[in-house]
Short mmCIF file of C-alpha atoms and ligand atoms in Angstrom, two decimals:
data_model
loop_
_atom_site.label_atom_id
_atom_site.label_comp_id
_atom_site.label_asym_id
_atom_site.label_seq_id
_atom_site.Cartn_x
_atom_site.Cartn_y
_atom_site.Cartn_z
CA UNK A 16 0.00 0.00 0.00
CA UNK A 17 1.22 3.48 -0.53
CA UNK A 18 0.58 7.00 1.22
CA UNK A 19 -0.08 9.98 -1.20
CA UNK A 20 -0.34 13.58 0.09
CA UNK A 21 -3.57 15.35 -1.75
CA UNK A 22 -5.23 18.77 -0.93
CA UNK A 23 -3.12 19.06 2.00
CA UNK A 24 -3.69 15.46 3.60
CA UNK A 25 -1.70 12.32 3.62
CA UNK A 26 -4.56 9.71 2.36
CA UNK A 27 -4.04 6.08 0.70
CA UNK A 28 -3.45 6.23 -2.36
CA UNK A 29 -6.64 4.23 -3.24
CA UNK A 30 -8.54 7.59 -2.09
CA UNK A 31 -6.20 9.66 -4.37
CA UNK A 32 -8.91 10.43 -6.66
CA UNK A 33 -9.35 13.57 -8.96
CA UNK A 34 -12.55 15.19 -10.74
CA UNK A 35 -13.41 14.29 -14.36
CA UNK A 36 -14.21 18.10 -14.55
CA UNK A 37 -10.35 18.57 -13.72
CA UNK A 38 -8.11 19.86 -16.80
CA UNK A 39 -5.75 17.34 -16.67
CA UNK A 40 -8.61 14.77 -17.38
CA UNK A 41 -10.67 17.47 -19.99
CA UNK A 42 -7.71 19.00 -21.73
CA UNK A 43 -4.45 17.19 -21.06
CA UNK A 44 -3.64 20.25 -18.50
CA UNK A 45 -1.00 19.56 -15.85
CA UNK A 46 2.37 19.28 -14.99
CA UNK A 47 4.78 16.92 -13.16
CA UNK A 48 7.80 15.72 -12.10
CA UNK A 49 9.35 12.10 -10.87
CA UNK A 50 12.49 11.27 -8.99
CA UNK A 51 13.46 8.12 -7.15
CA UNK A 52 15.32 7.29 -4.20
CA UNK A 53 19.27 5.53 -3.57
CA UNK A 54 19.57 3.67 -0.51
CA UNK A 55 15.96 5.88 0.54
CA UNK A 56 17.34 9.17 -0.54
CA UNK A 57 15.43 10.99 -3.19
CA UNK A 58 17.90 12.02 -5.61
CA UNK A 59 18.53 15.20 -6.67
CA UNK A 60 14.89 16.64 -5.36
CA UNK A 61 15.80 20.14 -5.38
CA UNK A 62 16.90 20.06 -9.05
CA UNK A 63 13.55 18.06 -9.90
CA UNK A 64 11.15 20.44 -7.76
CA UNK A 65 13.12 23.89 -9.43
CA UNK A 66 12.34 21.78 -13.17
CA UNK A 67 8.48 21.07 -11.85
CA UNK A 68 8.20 25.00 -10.72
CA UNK A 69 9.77 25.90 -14.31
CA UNK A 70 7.18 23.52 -16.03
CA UNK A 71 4.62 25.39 -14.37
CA UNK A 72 5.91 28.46 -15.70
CA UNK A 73 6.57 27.35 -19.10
CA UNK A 74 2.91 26.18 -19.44
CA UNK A 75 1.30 29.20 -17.48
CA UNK A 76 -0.18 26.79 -14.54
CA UNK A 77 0.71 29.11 -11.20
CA UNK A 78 2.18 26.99 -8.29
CA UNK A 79 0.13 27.30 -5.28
CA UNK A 80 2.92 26.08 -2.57
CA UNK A 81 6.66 27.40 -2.91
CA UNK A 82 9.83 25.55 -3.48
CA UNK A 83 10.64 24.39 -0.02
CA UNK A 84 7.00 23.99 0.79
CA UNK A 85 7.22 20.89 -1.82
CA UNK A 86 10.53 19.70 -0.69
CA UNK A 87 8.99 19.60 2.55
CA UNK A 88 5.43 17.62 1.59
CA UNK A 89 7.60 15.19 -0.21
CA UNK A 90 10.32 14.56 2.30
CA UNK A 91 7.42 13.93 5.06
CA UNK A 92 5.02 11.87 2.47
CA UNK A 93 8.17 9.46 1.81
CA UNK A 94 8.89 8.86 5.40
CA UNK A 95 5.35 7.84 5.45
CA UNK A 96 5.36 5.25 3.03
CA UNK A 97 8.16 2.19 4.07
CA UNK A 98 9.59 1.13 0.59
CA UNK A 99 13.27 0.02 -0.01
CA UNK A 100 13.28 2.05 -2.98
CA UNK A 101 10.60 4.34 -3.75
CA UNK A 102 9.39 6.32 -7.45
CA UNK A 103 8.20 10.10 -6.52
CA UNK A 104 5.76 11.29 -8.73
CA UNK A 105 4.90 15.09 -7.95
CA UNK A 106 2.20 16.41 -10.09
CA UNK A 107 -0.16 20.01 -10.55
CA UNK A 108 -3.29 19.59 -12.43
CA UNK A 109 -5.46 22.62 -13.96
CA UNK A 110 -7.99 22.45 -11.27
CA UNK A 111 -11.54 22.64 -12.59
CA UNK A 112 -12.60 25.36 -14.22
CA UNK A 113 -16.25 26.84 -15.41
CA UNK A 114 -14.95 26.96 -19.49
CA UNK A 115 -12.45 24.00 -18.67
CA UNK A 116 -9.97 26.85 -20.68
CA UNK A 117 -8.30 29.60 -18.25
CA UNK A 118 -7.39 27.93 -14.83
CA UNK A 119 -8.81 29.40 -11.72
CA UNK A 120 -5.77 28.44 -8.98
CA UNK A 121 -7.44 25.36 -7.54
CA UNK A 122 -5.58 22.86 -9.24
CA UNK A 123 -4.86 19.63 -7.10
CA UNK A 124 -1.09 18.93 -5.88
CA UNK A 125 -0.45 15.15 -5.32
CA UNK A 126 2.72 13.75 -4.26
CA UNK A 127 2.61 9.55 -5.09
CA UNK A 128 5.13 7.51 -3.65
CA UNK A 129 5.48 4.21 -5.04
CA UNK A 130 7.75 1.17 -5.07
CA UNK A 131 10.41 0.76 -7.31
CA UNK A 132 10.16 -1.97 -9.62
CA UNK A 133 13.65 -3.48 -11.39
CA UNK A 134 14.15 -3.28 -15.23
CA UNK A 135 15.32 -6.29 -17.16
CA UNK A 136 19.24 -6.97 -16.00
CA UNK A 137 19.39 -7.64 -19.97
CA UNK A 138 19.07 -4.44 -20.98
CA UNK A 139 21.67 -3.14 -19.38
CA UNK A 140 24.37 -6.29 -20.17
CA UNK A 141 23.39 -6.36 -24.10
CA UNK A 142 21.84 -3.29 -25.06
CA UNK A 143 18.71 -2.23 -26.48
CA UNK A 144 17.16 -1.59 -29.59
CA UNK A 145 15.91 2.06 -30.32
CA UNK A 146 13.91 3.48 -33.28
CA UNK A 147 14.27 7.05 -34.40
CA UNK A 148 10.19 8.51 -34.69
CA UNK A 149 9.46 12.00 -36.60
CA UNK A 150 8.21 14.16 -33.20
CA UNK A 151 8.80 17.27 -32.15
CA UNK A 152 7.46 18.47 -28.55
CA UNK A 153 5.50 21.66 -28.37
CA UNK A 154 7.22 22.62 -25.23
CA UNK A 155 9.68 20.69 -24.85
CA UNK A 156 11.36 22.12 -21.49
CA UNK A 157 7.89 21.33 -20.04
CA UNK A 158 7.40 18.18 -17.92
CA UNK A 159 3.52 17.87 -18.94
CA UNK A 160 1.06 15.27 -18.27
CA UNK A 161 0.51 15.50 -22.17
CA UNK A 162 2.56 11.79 -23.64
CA UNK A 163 0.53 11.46 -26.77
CA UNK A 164 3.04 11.30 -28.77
CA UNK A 165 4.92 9.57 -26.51
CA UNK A 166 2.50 6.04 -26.14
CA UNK A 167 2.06 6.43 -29.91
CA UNK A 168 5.46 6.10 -30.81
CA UNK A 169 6.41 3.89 -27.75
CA UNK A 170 3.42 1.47 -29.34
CA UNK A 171 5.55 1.38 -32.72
CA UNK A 172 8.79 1.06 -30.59
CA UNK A 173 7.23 -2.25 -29.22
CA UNK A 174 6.39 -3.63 -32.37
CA UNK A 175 9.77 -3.34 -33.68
CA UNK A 176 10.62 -5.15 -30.67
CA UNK A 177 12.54 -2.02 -29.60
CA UNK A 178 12.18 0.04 -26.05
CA UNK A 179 12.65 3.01 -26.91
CA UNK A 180 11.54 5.69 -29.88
CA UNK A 181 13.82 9.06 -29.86
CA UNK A 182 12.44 12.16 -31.60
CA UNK A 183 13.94 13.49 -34.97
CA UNK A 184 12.08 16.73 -35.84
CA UNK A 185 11.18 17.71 -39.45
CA UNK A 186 14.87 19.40 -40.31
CA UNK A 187 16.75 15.96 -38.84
CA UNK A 188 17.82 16.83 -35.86
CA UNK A 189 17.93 14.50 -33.02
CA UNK A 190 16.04 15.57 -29.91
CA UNK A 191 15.33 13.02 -27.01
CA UNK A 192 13.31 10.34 -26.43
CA UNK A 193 10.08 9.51 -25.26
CA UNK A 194 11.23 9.69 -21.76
CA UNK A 195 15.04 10.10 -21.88
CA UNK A 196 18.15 11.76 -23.11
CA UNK A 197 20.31 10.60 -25.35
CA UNK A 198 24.18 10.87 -26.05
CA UNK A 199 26.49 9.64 -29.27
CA UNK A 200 30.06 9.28 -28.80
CA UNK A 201 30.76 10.58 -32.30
CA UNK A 202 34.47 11.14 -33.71
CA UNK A 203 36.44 10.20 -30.24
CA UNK A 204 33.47 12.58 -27.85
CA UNK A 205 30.58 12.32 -26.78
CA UNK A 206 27.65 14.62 -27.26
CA UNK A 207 24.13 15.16 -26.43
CA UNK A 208 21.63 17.33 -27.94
CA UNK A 209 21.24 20.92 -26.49
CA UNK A 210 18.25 22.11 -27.39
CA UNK A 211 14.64 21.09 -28.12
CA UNK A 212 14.83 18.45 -25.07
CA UNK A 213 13.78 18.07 -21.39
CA UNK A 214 16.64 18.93 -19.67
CA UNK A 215 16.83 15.74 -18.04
CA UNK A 216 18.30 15.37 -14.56
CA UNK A 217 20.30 12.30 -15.82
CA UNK A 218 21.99 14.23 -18.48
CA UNK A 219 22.68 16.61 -16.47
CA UNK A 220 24.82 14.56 -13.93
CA UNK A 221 25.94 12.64 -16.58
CA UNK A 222 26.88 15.98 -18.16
CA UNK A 223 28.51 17.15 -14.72
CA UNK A 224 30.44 13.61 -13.98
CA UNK A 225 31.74 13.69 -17.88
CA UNK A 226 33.02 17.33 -18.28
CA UNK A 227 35.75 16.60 -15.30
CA UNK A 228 37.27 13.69 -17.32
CA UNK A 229 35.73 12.35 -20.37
CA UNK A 230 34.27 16.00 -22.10
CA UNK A 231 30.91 16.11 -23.31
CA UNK A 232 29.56 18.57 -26.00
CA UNK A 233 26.27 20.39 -26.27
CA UNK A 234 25.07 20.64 -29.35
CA UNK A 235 23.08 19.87 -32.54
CA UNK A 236 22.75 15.96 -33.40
CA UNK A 237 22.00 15.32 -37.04
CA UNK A 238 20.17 11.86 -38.14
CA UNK A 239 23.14 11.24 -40.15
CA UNK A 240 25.07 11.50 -36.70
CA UNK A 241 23.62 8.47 -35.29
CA UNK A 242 24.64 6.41 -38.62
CA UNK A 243 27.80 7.79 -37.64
CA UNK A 244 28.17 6.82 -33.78
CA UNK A 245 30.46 4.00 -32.38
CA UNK A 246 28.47 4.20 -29.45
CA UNK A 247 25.25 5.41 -27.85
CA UNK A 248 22.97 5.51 -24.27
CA UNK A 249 19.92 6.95 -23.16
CA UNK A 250 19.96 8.41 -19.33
CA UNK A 251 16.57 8.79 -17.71
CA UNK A 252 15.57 8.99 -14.18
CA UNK A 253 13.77 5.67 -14.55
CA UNK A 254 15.97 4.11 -16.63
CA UNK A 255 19.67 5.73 -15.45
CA UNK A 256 21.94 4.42 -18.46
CA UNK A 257 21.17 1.98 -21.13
CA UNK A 258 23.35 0.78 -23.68
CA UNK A 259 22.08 1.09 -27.22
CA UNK A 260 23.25 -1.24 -29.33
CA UNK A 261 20.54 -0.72 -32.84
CA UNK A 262 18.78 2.18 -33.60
CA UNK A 263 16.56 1.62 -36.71
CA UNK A 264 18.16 -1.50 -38.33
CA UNK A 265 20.90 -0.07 -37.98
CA UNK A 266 23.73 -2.21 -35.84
CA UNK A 267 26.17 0.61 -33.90
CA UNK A 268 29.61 -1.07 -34.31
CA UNK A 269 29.61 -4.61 -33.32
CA UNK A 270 25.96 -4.73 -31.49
CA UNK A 271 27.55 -5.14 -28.23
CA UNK A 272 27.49 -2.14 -25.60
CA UNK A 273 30.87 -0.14 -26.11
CA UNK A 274 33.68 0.17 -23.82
CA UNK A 275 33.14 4.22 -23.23
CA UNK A 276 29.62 3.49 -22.66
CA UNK A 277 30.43 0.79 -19.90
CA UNK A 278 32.62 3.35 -18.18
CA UNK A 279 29.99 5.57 -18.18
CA UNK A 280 27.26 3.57 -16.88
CA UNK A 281 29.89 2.52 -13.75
CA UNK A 282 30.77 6.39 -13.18
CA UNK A 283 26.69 7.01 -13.14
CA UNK A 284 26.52 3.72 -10.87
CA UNK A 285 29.23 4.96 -8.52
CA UNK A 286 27.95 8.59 -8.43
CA UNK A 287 24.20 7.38 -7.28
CA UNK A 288 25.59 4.93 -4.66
CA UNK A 289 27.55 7.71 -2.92
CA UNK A 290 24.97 10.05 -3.06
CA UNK A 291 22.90 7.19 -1.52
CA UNK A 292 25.44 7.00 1.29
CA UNK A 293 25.24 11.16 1.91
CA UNK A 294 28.71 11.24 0.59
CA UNK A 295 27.75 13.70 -1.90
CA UNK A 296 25.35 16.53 -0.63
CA UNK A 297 22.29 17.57 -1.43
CA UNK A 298 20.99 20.80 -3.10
CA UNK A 299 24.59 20.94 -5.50
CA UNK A 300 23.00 22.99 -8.21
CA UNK A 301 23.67 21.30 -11.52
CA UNK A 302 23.69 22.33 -15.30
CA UNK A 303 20.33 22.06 -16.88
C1 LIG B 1 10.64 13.77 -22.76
C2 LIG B 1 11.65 13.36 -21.74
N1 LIG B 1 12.96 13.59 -21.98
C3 LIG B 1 13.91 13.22 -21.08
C4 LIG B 1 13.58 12.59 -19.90
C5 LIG B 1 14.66 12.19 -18.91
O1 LIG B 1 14.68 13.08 -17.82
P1 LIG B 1 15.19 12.65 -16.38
O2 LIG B 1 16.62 12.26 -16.53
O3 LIG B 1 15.04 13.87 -15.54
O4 LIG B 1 14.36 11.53 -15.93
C6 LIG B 1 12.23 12.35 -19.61
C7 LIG B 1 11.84 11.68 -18.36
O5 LIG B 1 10.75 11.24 -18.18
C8 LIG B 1 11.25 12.73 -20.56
O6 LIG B 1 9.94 12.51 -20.32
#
């Protein structure tokens, strides 16, 4: 059983129920953001709360609590739920309204708490295939409820027995995925796509844990690029680092996750365990 925290109580989640006249339900209208825990620490929640409070901003939905005021609501609705590791989904609908158009500042905050589930060990010991899907997100800085796109392409990603679709807008340029980041390690460097993305919290660790030693560029990613690559991952919060071995039917190099990408996924691996032992502390402000 989990605990949620809604309209300012801390209520199973069974109760956790919202109106159909809400505008998340009528119009796709809401925003969110998810983290999860290492060793029961909720990683990086400051950086994911200041990205929530800039989704609100980029979509025009006003926040009604502060940025501490959530820190603190999810700090105390996580030490009322007893998982090893837990998913934090924190989420600000558009609140009913009478034209179900212009929000009227009683939108519902919900904090969800649930228990982490493991991903298939294969994935990250193989590599995965990808497919590339012709998408471009209205807003993309924007954590919105609104994955349209995102279950429509995912669908086709399943059927080409892939896990994964990234977005390619109409010009060729690489973007992100349905629900991660991506980086090619392209002519001896890595880079990731700057612009058109979520800036992921992944990345941006990744980004931070790379500059020191490896370098990392920022920058545009053609389709052609990918044809080009010797090696590429996906970072998400969900998914932290996969290997990807086939985008398309396209093999990278020999089908087998690359050396540079292994190293990567170990400095991510070591980075997330310390953090989980307090060795690293919290509120570092990162690159987004
Ligand atoms: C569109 C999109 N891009 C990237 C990401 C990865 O972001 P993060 O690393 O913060 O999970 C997500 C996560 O869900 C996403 O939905």
């Amino acid at each position: 059983m989990s605990i949620y925290y809604m309209d300012g109580e801390y209520i199973d989640s069974q109760q956790a129920v919202l109106s159909v006249n809400d505008m998340a339900v009528l119009r796709g209208y809401a925003i969110f953001d998810f983290l999860r825990t290492y060793n029961k620490r909720p990683f990086y929640l400051k950086e994911h709360i200041s990205r929530f409070a800039h989704s609100g901003q980029c979509v025009g939905l006003d926040l009604p609590l502060n940025e501490d005021e959530i820190c603190d609501i999810v700090v105390e609705t996580l030490s009322r739920n007893d998982f090893d590791e837990a998913n934090i989904r924190i989420m600000y609908t558009g609140g009913v309204s009478p034209d179900s158009l212009i929000p009227q500042g009683n939108g519902k905050f919900i904090v969800m708490v649930t228990e982490r589930m493991k991903l298939p060990a294969w994935w990250y010991a193989d590599g995965v295939k990808i497919i590339t899907a012709e998408v471009e997100r209205s807003i993309p800085e924007a954590k919105s409820t609104d994955y349209m796109n995102a279950i429509m392409t995912q669908k086709q990603a399943r059927k080409a027995e892939a896990i994964e679709a990234v977005y390619v807008n109409k010009k060729g340029r690489v973007l992100e995925g349905t629900t991660t980041n991506i980086f090619l390690h392209l002519d001896g460097k890595w880079i990731t796509p700057d612009k058109g993305i979520l800036p992921g919290i992944t990345r941006s660790v990744m980004i931070d844990l790379m500059e020191k030693k490896y370098g990392v560029e920022l920058g545009e990613v053609s389709r052609e690029d990918i044809a080009r690559a010797d090696e590429i991952f996906i970072s998400a919060t969900n998914k932290e680092i996969i290997p990807v071995i086939q985008v398309d039917d396209l093999k990278i190099a020999d089908g087998k996750p690359g050396d540079q990408t292994k190293k990567m996924m170990q400095i991510f691996r070591e980075y997330t365990t310390a953090y989980g032992q307090q060795l690293i502390p919290s509120g570092k402000k990162i690159s987004v």
